[in-house]
Amino acid sequence: MGLKKNTSELINLINTKIINLDFPETPSLLYQPVKYILGNKGKRLRPILFLHAIQLFSDLKEIHFIPAIGLEIFHNFTLIHDDIMDKADIRRHQPTIHKKWDENVAILSGDAAMILATKQFLSLPEKIFKPVITEFNKMALEICEGQQYDMDFESRQSVSVSEYLEMIRLKTAVFLASALKMGAIAGNATTNQQQQLYEAGINFGLAFQLQDDFLDSFSNLEIFGKKPGGDILEKKKTFLLINAFTKSSEKQKKELSALLDNTQISPDEKITAVKKIYTDLSIDKLTKTAIKDYYTKGFLWLNKINGYQAVKEELISFFQEMQQRIS
Amino acid sequence: MGLKKNTSELINLINTKIINLDFPETPSLLYQPVKYILGNKGKRLRPILFLHAIQLFSDLKEIHFIPAIGLEIFHNFTLIHDDIMDKADIRRHQPTIHKKWDENVAILSGDAAMILATKQFLSLPEKIFKPVITEFNKMALEICEGQQYDMDFESRQSVSVSEYLEMIRLKTAVFLASALKMGAIAGNATTNQQQQLYEAGINFGLAFQLQDDFLDSFSNLEIFGKKPGGDILEKKKTFLLINAFTKSSEKQKKELSALLDNTQISPDEKITAVKKIYTDLSIDKLTKTAIKDYYTKGFLWLNKINGYQAVKEELISFFQEMQQRIS
């Protein structure tokens, strides 16, 4: 690949650079939590997509890793604040920041993470800095909108499939799409190429979130890492539940509602019973088909793009692996 | 003043433009709280300083009001999150966002406000955009550091005068200084002029915070707008209390500590007794002198600057009025 890097080389470089991030020592309650959550390795999805998008059109430079890590810091900012709002105690097998420290620490270190994320983009050359930060800013606001819709939906009686898809587009898909688009901008791609990558990212992002919904109900405990069925017990309006309500008869709707509210049966019984309704209504198949369709559309967009063939193949493999994920 | 605007013209323009800010309608729980807090008129200190700094060196343009309002939005972001952290129920005579709505709404609308603040800077021409946003980002992180130190100090046994001054430099002074400096950058001032304005801003900012500390204990209820003595009842480590502990004998230290912890006397009795100690130790005079000294230094820096005389005089009057403030 010459000056190009494959995905595993990128992951290693990203992780090394994150470990070596030079945050101030004090005030330690501001910076320690940011280091803590960044050290808790995630998939590094967004920096990988950003860097691949750059080298799809240009050579990768050392300087490009700085904003790449900015995207990972921004992602972790959203996790810190979302975990407070969702009252989540555990993230990637470790206590969340508001649990390990307290809520004030989580609010303020989250704010600092957001500012530190933007700071990483200052290293970009002036010419591409403004278009990249413009895209970043637009994306950041859309993610907040997605999170607000997600919270709004909790107290809503019902949510339509299209409302749900719009919510996950904002909350999840836009970030993958913008990471790719920002990379394309930084790699001096044409507006058309930028937009093609963005469309690919939206489709892969929607597929990714629907996979999360599917796996939460239908994966195995051993592989999934966390106990499946959490969404069912929380009565979360996922793609599965929304479609189940849409596809069911009046009688089945009442049964499903009663089942979700039933406090007399064990959690495992409830999960088994809801999953039976899902399979009776073919919601599992419907979801699998939707996931496959989004991946197909994503690959169609990706294949259209005129860029370095070796990098394109690397990106295709990356999303193919994502499509196969079982956890 | 020709193409220059005086302070009251600036305030009117700022307020009109804030009222007309075009935020999206939905999700309403994300944008309504931001409109709500912005509508609750503050002093508009930061946009005024930014705009005066621009016209000190260049002509003011319509476009400059957009980032000016970005500074006001950023200020309000800090208020939204600080009010959660400080558990403050009232701000400028109105319920705070986490009280009027809830904490999740305050966290997320605060995040949105921060992103919306940055968005306003995108209107600046490319050449000055990057240096302005670089200064903005540095300032934003320092304000977070200041807020963290402020919270750290609450649980500390003692805080030194210099630690306290460093905290208020970060939490309060840096914002005024940077608003001036960003304006100087946008007005094409020299690096030297930018730095002179920054130094002036730091001194005025420190003076401004010490005035807050002083007025909280020594203003009249009718004028101050809120009941004085709040800091005393909260045992807040203000410039007054820290100096009182520094200047007092061992015996007085014990008396003061016992008094602050005394739950047998009424709040009014406690406030009166602590204020008596302050005057006995001449803490009121010492604070007034410190405030005066910072203003003097600020005016010295300001007077040095080579810029449009009429605007300079307007800025001097602005800070002279600030010096006279009794609320």
XYZ file of C-alpha atoms in Angstrom:
654
model
C 0.000 0.000 0.000
C 2.989 2.312 0.056
C 2.067 5.417 2.017
C -1.316 3.876 2.769
C -2.140 2.070 6.016
C -4.456 -0.877 6.492
C -7.122 -0.920 9.198
C -5.115 -2.777 11.820
C -2.124 -0.473 11.322
C -4.490 2.472 11.777
C -5.987 1.020 14.973
C -2.530 0.482 16.461
C -1.415 4.000 15.609
C -4.669 5.506 16.943
C -4.380 3.604 20.230
C -0.723 4.536 20.679
C -1.470 8.189 20.030
C -4.413 8.165 22.433
C -2.224 6.680 25.182
C 0.349 9.405 24.566
C -2.154 12.284 24.571
C -0.605 15.083 26.561
C -3.336 16.433 28.842
C -2.493 18.883 31.639
C -1.931 17.317 35.065
C -4.266 19.692 36.905
C -7.055 20.136 37.749
C -6.947 16.346 37.867
C -10.709 15.883 38.300
C -11.142 17.598 34.931
C -8.614 15.617 32.887
C -8.351 12.220 34.632
C -11.902 11.152 33.684
C -11.251 12.001 30.020
C -8.068 9.900 30.045
C -9.952 7.132 31.850
C -12.730 6.800 29.274
C -10.347 7.142 26.312
C -8.177 4.378 27.749
C -11.177 2.069 27.831
C -10.731 0.898 24.251
C -13.728 1.134 21.954
C -13.895 0.199 18.286
C -12.167 3.486 17.237
C -14.660 3.461 14.371
C -14.735 7.199 13.714
C -10.978 7.884 13.525
C -10.552 4.802 11.318
C -13.212 6.036 8.888
C -11.749 9.553 8.867
C -8.231 8.291 8.104
C -9.338 5.796 5.450
C -11.343 8.571 3.761
C -8.225 10.783 3.638
C -6.035 8.099 2.110
C -8.754 7.187 -0.368
C -7.821 10.468 -2.100
C -4.426 11.627 -0.713
C -1.413 10.393 1.187
C -1.864 10.045 4.898
C 0.237 12.429 6.988
C 1.239 12.335 10.633
C -0.797 15.511 11.194
C -4.050 13.780 10.155
C -3.998 11.588 13.263
C -4.612 14.602 15.509
C -8.127 15.461 14.253
C -8.788 11.696 13.919
C -8.291 11.456 17.663
C -10.419 14.586 18.057
C -13.310 12.556 16.628
C -12.700 9.791 19.172
C -12.593 12.366 21.992
C -15.855 13.873 20.740
C -17.445 10.417 20.627
C -16.395 9.871 24.222
C -17.808 13.276 25.213
C -21.210 12.083 23.942
C -20.829 8.836 25.895
C -19.982 10.664 29.147
C -23.065 12.904 28.977
C -25.393 10.220 27.530
C -24.453 7.879 30.385
C -25.509 10.523 32.938
C -28.793 11.103 31.102
C -29.470 7.371 30.682
C -28.351 6.629 34.273
C -25.994 3.959 32.905
C -23.604 2.556 35.499
C -21.389 0.435 33.274
C -19.771 1.177 29.912
C -17.447 -1.352 28.250
C -17.261 -3.403 31.502
C -16.108 -0.400 33.573
C -17.964 2.022 35.838
C -19.139 5.136 34.011
C -17.603 8.475 35.028
C -20.590 9.685 37.059
C -20.470 6.370 38.968
C -16.687 6.245 39.488
C -16.549 9.936 40.439
C -19.806 11.890 40.561
C -22.252 13.668 38.299
C -20.563 17.062 38.506
C -17.265 15.516 37.459
C -19.026 13.815 34.539
C -20.752 17.013 33.388
C -17.606 19.140 33.511
C -15.095 16.585 32.211
C -17.570 15.925 29.392
C -17.562 19.637 28.581
C -13.764 19.641 28.660
C -13.715 16.600 26.344
C -15.883 18.458 23.846
C -13.525 21.430 23.887
C -10.449 19.163 23.682
C -12.033 17.436 20.680
C -12.375 20.724 18.794
C -8.821 21.642 19.818
C -7.399 18.682 17.872
C -8.742 20.151 14.616
C -6.656 23.308 15.042
C -3.677 21.346 13.720
C -5.226 21.160 10.235
C -3.905 23.525 7.541
C -5.929 26.753 7.296
C -7.434 25.935 3.907
C -9.178 22.735 4.997
C -9.658 23.715 8.652
C -12.792 25.779 8.106
C -14.731 23.331 5.881
C -13.809 20.447 8.208
C -14.853 22.312 11.367
C -18.063 23.438 9.640
C -18.973 19.815 8.956
C -17.904 18.828 12.499
C -20.086 21.532 14.039
C -23.143 20.558 11.970
C -22.673 16.913 12.934
C -22.242 17.749 16.636
C -25.561 19.597 16.748
C -27.347 16.797 14.887
C -26.054 14.262 17.427
C -27.558 16.399 20.227
C -30.843 16.489 18.285
C -30.751 12.700 17.949
C -30.145 12.254 21.667
C -33.041 14.616 22.476
C -35.426 12.716 20.155
C -34.266 9.464 21.776
C -35.195 10.857 25.214
C -38.470 12.331 23.861
C -39.459 8.896 22.525
C -39.197 7.334 26.001
C -42.220 9.261 27.223
C -44.154 9.009 23.951
C -47.080 6.593 23.588
C -45.935 5.454 20.174
C -43.167 6.167 17.663
C -43.387 5.471 13.938
C -40.736 3.528 12.032
C -39.783 6.635 10.052
C -39.470 8.755 13.219
C -37.235 6.064 14.690
C -35.061 5.916 11.574
C -34.699 9.713 11.617
C -33.669 9.585 15.286
C -30.955 6.953 14.700
C -29.835 8.802 11.580
C -29.129 11.847 13.756
C -27.858 10.023 16.826
C -25.640 7.412 15.160
C -25.449 7.473 11.360
C -24.521 11.142 10.917
C -21.326 10.658 12.948
C -20.025 7.841 10.702
C -21.083 9.756 7.594
C -19.423 12.982 8.756
C -16.232 11.213 9.829
C -15.960 9.929 6.254
C -16.886 13.300 4.754
C -14.421 15.220 6.930
C -11.723 12.783 5.834
C -12.715 13.324 2.208
C -12.459 17.107 2.700
C -9.060 16.753 4.390
C -7.976 14.485 1.508
C -8.966 17.139 -1.064
C -11.765 15.064 -2.561
C -14.314 16.679 -4.871
C -17.703 17.765 -3.471
C -19.235 14.838 -5.310
C -16.829 12.343 -3.748
C -17.459 13.878 -0.308
C -21.196 13.443 -0.757
C -20.900 9.857 -2.008
C -18.903 8.899 1.077
C -21.425 10.705 3.276
C -24.318 8.735 1.759
C -22.390 5.488 2.210
C -21.781 6.436 5.856
C -25.463 7.175 6.522
C -26.457 3.740 5.222
C -23.732 1.911 7.134
C -24.618 3.913 10.258
C -28.299 3.013 10.068
C -27.367 -0.643 9.512
C -24.971 -0.486 12.482
C -27.684 0.780 14.831
C -30.247 -1.771 13.616
C -27.620 -4.465 14.286
C -27.383 -3.161 17.863
C -31.151 -3.430 18.201
C -31.169 -6.939 16.728
C -28.240 -8.229 18.782
C -29.704 -6.892 22.025
C -32.571 -9.366 21.620
C -31.119 -12.157 19.487
C -27.422 -12.604 20.334
C -25.917 -15.178 22.674
C -24.816 -14.083 26.120
C -21.302 -15.527 25.704
C -20.614 -13.667 22.489
C -22.573 -10.443 23.112
C -20.662 -9.615 26.307
C -23.724 -8.297 28.086
C -26.954 -10.054 28.975
C -29.302 -9.913 25.983
C -32.874 -8.680 26.384
C -32.049 -5.411 28.151
C -34.043 -3.402 25.609
C -37.091 -5.651 26.117
C -36.972 -5.268 29.904
C -36.654 -1.480 29.534
C -39.543 -1.446 27.014
C -37.200 0.455 24.729
C -38.835 1.563 21.495
C -36.307 -0.157 19.229
C -36.710 -1.000 15.551
C -37.927 -4.441 16.677
C -40.571 -3.277 19.141
C -41.860 -0.465 16.918
C -42.239 -2.891 14.013
C -43.849 -5.504 16.265
C -46.518 -2.972 17.242
C -46.925 -1.904 13.609
C -47.330 -5.449 12.256
C -49.518 -6.919 15.003
C -53.299 -7.284 15.233
C -55.252 -5.370 17.885
C -55.297 -8.530 20.016
C -51.526 -9.065 19.670
C -50.888 -5.369 20.484
C -52.748 -5.755 23.783
C -50.901 -8.997 24.552
C -47.531 -7.407 23.829
C -48.301 -4.310 25.938
C -49.512 -6.440 28.845
C -46.427 -8.627 28.573
C -44.026 -5.658 28.639
C -45.763 -4.273 31.731
C -46.062 -7.654 33.474
C -44.222 -7.615 36.802
C -45.415 -11.096 37.834
C -43.088 -13.050 35.522
C -39.296 -13.366 35.680
C -37.114 -11.236 33.370
C -36.041 -14.369 31.469
C -39.642 -15.440 30.944
C -40.516 -11.965 29.698
C -37.597 -11.906 27.258
C -38.467 -15.368 25.920
C -42.141 -14.445 25.481
C -41.415 -11.153 23.682
C -38.874 -12.845 21.428
C -41.518 -15.458 20.558
C -43.844 -12.655 19.453
C -40.986 -11.142 17.433
C -40.374 -14.420 15.608
C -44.120 -15.130 15.203
C -44.417 -11.734 13.499
C -41.147 -12.309 11.561
C -39.651 -9.181 13.111
C -36.262 -10.901 13.280
C -36.324 -11.552 9.525
C -37.651 -8.085 8.761
C -34.829 -6.511 10.782
C -32.192 -8.711 9.166
C -33.519 -7.697 5.763
C -33.444 -3.992 6.673
C -29.837 -4.340 7.883
C -28.850 -6.146 4.699
C -30.578 -3.523 2.539
C -28.732 -0.665 4.239
C -25.403 -2.464 3.833
C -26.189 -3.074 0.162
C -26.941 0.622 -0.367
C -23.789 1.603 1.522
C -21.649 -0.659 -0.684
C -23.323 0.725 -3.814
C -22.328 4.277 -2.829
C -18.853 3.142 -1.840
C -18.285 1.289 -5.121
C -19.175 4.358 -7.165
C -16.383 6.434 -5.661
C -13.331 7.166 -7.724
C -10.383 6.814 -5.307
C -7.266 4.690 -4.630
C -8.388 1.111 -5.295
C -6.380 -0.508 -2.462
C -7.894 1.856 0.135
C -11.353 1.365 -1.297
C -10.957 -2.402 -0.900
C -9.756 -1.871 2.660
C -12.864 0.227 3.409
C -15.107 -2.389 1.808
C -13.511 -5.149 3.941
C -13.957 -2.947 6.992
C -17.700 -2.619 6.429
C -17.988 -6.293 5.416
C -16.526 -7.220 8.793
C -18.923 -4.806 10.456
C -21.774 -6.530 8.645
C -20.686 -9.896 10.068
C -20.412 -8.649 13.642
C -22.146 -10.675 16.325
C -21.361 -8.405 19.258
C -18.493 58.284 15.824
C -19.323 57.643 12.150
C -19.168 53.897 11.577
C -18.525 53.362 15.273
C -21.239 52.491 17.781
C -21.454 53.516 21.406
C -22.154 51.013 24.182
C -25.905 51.555 24.381
C -26.260 51.244 20.601
C -24.302 47.986 20.815
C -26.504 46.630 23.622
C -29.675 47.396 21.641
C -28.310 45.732 18.529
C -27.101 42.700 20.490
C -30.468 42.263 22.215
C -32.398 42.623 18.956
C -30.189 40.084 17.233
C -30.504 37.650 20.130
C -34.315 37.889 20.009
C -34.211 37.204 16.280
C -31.864 34.206 16.522
C -33.190 31.550 14.201
C -33.005 28.261 16.084
C -34.727 25.150 14.719
C -38.246 24.506 16.071
C -37.576 20.848 16.947
C -36.603 19.031 19.048
C -38.128 21.752 21.199
C -36.644 20.483 24.473
C -33.196 21.045 22.969
C -33.662 24.596 21.657
C -36.373 26.139 23.870
C -34.161 26.204 26.999
C -31.377 27.961 25.077
C -33.833 30.627 23.856
C -35.220 30.893 27.384
C -31.887 31.636 29.066
C -30.744 33.978 26.288
C -33.993 35.948 26.586
C -33.302 36.479 30.270
C -31.199 39.593 29.700
C -27.783 39.690 31.280
C -25.199 42.430 31.019
C -24.117 41.281 27.515
C -20.610 42.080 28.722
C -18.709 39.724 26.433
C -20.292 40.695 23.090
C -19.925 44.382 24.010
C -16.213 43.943 24.723
C -15.690 41.919 21.540
C -17.411 44.547 19.384
C -15.674 47.514 21.007
C -12.334 45.777 20.503
C -13.070 45.345 16.794
C -14.020 48.992 16.267
C -11.017 50.118 18.266
C -8.980 49.076 15.210
C -11.412 48.650 12.264
C -14.906 49.507 11.144
C -17.653 47.423 12.632
C -19.509 45.242 10.137
C -22.871 43.530 10.344
C -21.099 40.170 10.203
C -19.214 40.871 13.452
C -22.410 40.672 15.488
C -22.739 36.950 14.755
C -19.621 35.789 16.658
C -20.367 38.471 19.281
C -23.608 36.644 19.993
C -21.667 33.369 19.902
C -19.772 34.653 22.952
C -23.059 35.385 24.745
C -24.355 31.897 23.867
C -21.129 30.367 25.184
C -21.449 32.376 28.401
C -24.975 31.043 28.821
C -23.765 27.476 28.179
C -21.427 27.867 31.166
C -24.309 29.222 33.276
C -26.604 26.292 32.367
C -24.046 23.670 33.388
C -22.674 25.621 36.385
C -26.210 25.999 37.751
C -26.663 22.204 37.665
C -23.320 21.677 39.401
C -23.984 24.395 41.995
C -27.605 23.234 42.466
C -28.750 26.826 41.867
C -32.518 27.179 41.508
C -32.721 30.825 40.469
C -30.725 32.832 37.941
C -31.583 36.471 37.200
C -34.917 36.129 39.075
C -36.043 33.160 36.976
C -35.937 29.392 37.542
C -32.788 27.776 36.162
C -33.186 25.313 33.298
C -32.731 22.172 35.407
C -35.466 23.493 37.729
C -37.896 24.649 35.022
C -37.371 21.461 32.997
C -35.039 18.797 34.410
C -31.379 17.945 34.678
C -31.199 15.954 31.449
C -32.691 18.878 29.542
C -30.119 21.194 31.152
C -27.176 18.926 30.321
C -28.155 18.435 26.684
C -29.400 21.956 25.921
C -26.152 23.200 27.499
C -24.198 20.977 25.121
C -26.252 22.295 22.215
C -25.593 25.872 23.366
C -21.852 25.204 23.311
C -22.051 23.865 19.769
C -24.326 26.728 18.674
C -21.804 29.181 20.144
C -18.989 27.768 18.014
C -21.312 27.760 14.995
C -21.625 31.576 15.138
C -17.890 31.934 14.485
C -18.176 30.143 11.138
C -19.414 33.419 9.657
C -15.985 35.026 10.084
C -13.761 35.346 7.003
C -11.354 32.421 6.611
C -8.227 34.456 7.394
C -9.304 35.522 10.889
C -11.521 32.502 11.603
C -8.706 30.197 12.671
C -6.855 32.582 15.041
C -10.175 33.646 16.605
C -11.391 30.076 17.099
C -7.969 29.105 18.491
C -8.275 31.811 21.150
C -11.916 30.839 21.789
C -10.978 27.186 22.294
C -8.127 28.018 24.697
C -10.433 30.271 26.693
C -13.211 27.650 26.803
C -10.886 25.048 28.307
C -9.526 27.528 30.863
C -13.077 28.355 31.983
C -13.671 24.622 32.599
C -10.427 24.507 34.592
C -11.585 27.495 36.651
C -14.941 25.859 37.376
C -13.181 22.624 38.431
C -10.835 24.503 40.797
C -13.860 26.350 42.213
C -15.509 22.992 42.983
C -12.228 21.542 44.307
C -11.933 24.468 46.739
C -15.322 23.666 48.318
C -13.975 20.461 49.841
C -10.528 21.867 50.656
C -9.622 22.811 54.236
C -8.001 26.051 53.147
C -7.245 27.975 49.981
C -4.518 30.590 49.617
C -5.134 34.063 48.220
C -2.981 33.309 45.187
C -4.805 30.031 44.489
C -8.082 31.921 44.704
C -6.880 34.622 42.324
C -5.718 31.969 39.843
C -9.133 30.288 40.056
C -11.060 33.500 39.336
C -8.565 34.398 36.620
C -9.509 31.162 34.838
C -13.200 31.142 35.694
C -14.023 34.802 35.077
C -11.175 37.054 33.935
C -9.987 34.992 30.977
C -13.411 35.305 29.308
C -13.377 39.126 29.374
C -9.732 39.174 28.287
C -10.334 36.742 25.432
C -13.481 38.545 24.265
C -11.320 41.663 23.903
C -8.475 39.759 22.273
C -10.751 37.970 19.796
C -12.198 41.356 18.866
C -8.691 42.726 18.399
C -7.849 39.778 16.116
C -11.061 40.274 14.134
C -10.222 43.987 13.895
C -6.770 43.212 12.454
C -4.887 44.600 15.452
C -1.183 43.855 15.887
C -0.098 41.036 18.227
C 1.073 43.699 20.649
C -2.297 45.454 20.638
C -4.066 42.102 21.099
C -1.904 41.348 24.111
C -2.398 44.788 25.675
C -6.173 44.385 25.464
C -5.890 40.879 26.911
C -3.916 42.167 29.908
C -6.449 44.955 30.430
C -9.235 42.353 30.318
C -7.560 40.118 32.899
C -7.272 43.011 35.352
C -10.838 44.197 34.792
C -12.048 40.607 35.078
C -10.308 40.047 38.410
C -11.692 43.361 39.680
C -15.178 42.370 38.477
C -15.127 39.089 40.416
C -13.782 40.748 43.581
C -16.631 43.263 43.296
C -19.058 40.300 43.226
C -17.448 38.952 46.388
C -17.574 42.366 48.071
C -21.160 43.144 47.061
C -22.412 39.751 48.238
C -21.507 40.777 51.783
C -21.632 44.580 51.755
C -24.381 45.713 49.356
C -27.920 46.767 50.266
C -30.752 44.345 49.644
C -32.785 46.901 47.656
C -29.989 47.665 45.240
C -28.278 44.263 45.038
C -31.446 42.484 43.896
C -30.736 39.370 45.907
C -30.369 38.962 49.668
C -26.774 39.796 50.653
C -24.784 37.400 52.809
C -25.377 34.267 50.710
C -21.641 33.577 50.452
C -21.272 33.834 54.246
C -24.122 31.379 54.891
C -22.612 28.948 52.347
C -19.152 29.379 53.947
C -17.916 30.146 50.441
C -14.157 30.643 50.253
C -14.360 34.122 48.732
C -11.620 36.737 48.607
C -13.105 38.162 51.828
C -13.200 34.929 53.819
C -9.797 33.719 52.628
C -8.217 37.052 53.611
C -10.081 37.062 56.931
C -8.528 33.696 57.780
C -5.128 34.892 56.567
C -5.172 38.130 58.596
C -6.683 36.818 61.826
C -5.037 35.609 65.021
C -5.373 31.973 66.123
C -8.141 33.019 68.494
C -10.026 34.937 65.803
C -9.638 32.013 63.370
C -11.368 29.703 65.849
C -14.107 32.255 66.497
C -14.714 32.744 62.775
C -14.815 28.964 62.108
C -17.202 28.404 65.010
C -19.392 31.254 63.816
C -19.623 29.906 60.260
C -20.605 26.463 61.583
C -23.018 27.812 64.206
C -26.536 26.496 63.578
C -27.997 28.009 66.762
C -28.125 31.617 65.527
C -30.332 33.104 62.799
C -28.902 33.677 59.303
C -29.125 37.448 59.806
C -27.248 37.256 63.106
C -24.566 35.138 61.444
C -24.165 37.546 58.534
C -23.945 40.550 60.879
C -21.363 38.818 63.085
C -19.151 37.719 60.176
C -19.350 41.189 58.613
C -18.253 42.647 61.969
C -15.170 40.415 61.874
C -14.542 41.510 58.282
C -14.645 45.200 59.248
C -12.642 44.603 62.454
C -9.929 43.030 60.304
C -10.352 45.747 57.615
C -11.186 43.086 55.029
C -13.702 45.460 53.434
C -11.008 48.108 52.949
C -8.451 45.547 51.765
C -10.927 44.230 49.167
C -11.852 47.727 48.000
C -8.151 48.501 47.588
C -7.552 45.302 45.622
C -10.497 46.122 43.328
C -9.196 49.659 42.827
C -5.691 48.385 42.083
C -6.928 45.966 39.422
C -9.004 48.715 37.792
C -5.987 51.028 37.832
C -3.855 48.372 36.138
C -6.590 47.703 33.617
C -6.831 51.392 32.725
C -3.041 51.614 32.419
C -3.042 48.806 29.826
C -6.034 50.303 28.040
C -4.479 53.771 27.871
C -1.320 52.410 26.251
C -3.207 51.031 23.266
C -2.935 52.808 19.967
C -6.463 52.704 18.506
C -9.402 54.963 17.525
C -9.604 57.568 20.308
C -13.426 57.793 20.405
C -13.774 54.019 20.843
C -11.025 53.981 23.453
C -12.903 56.615 25.430
C -16.090 54.582 25.091
C -14.286 51.505 26.448
C -12.813 53.541 29.309
C -16.284 54.876 30.215
C -17.611 51.333 30.043
C -15.099 50.081 32.606
C -15.489 53.236 34.721
C -19.197 52.458 34.976
C -18.340 48.867 35.827
C -16.083 50.160 38.587
C -18.976 52.163 40.059
C -21.421 49.274 39.994
C -23.326 48.555 43.179
C -25.165 45.470 41.955
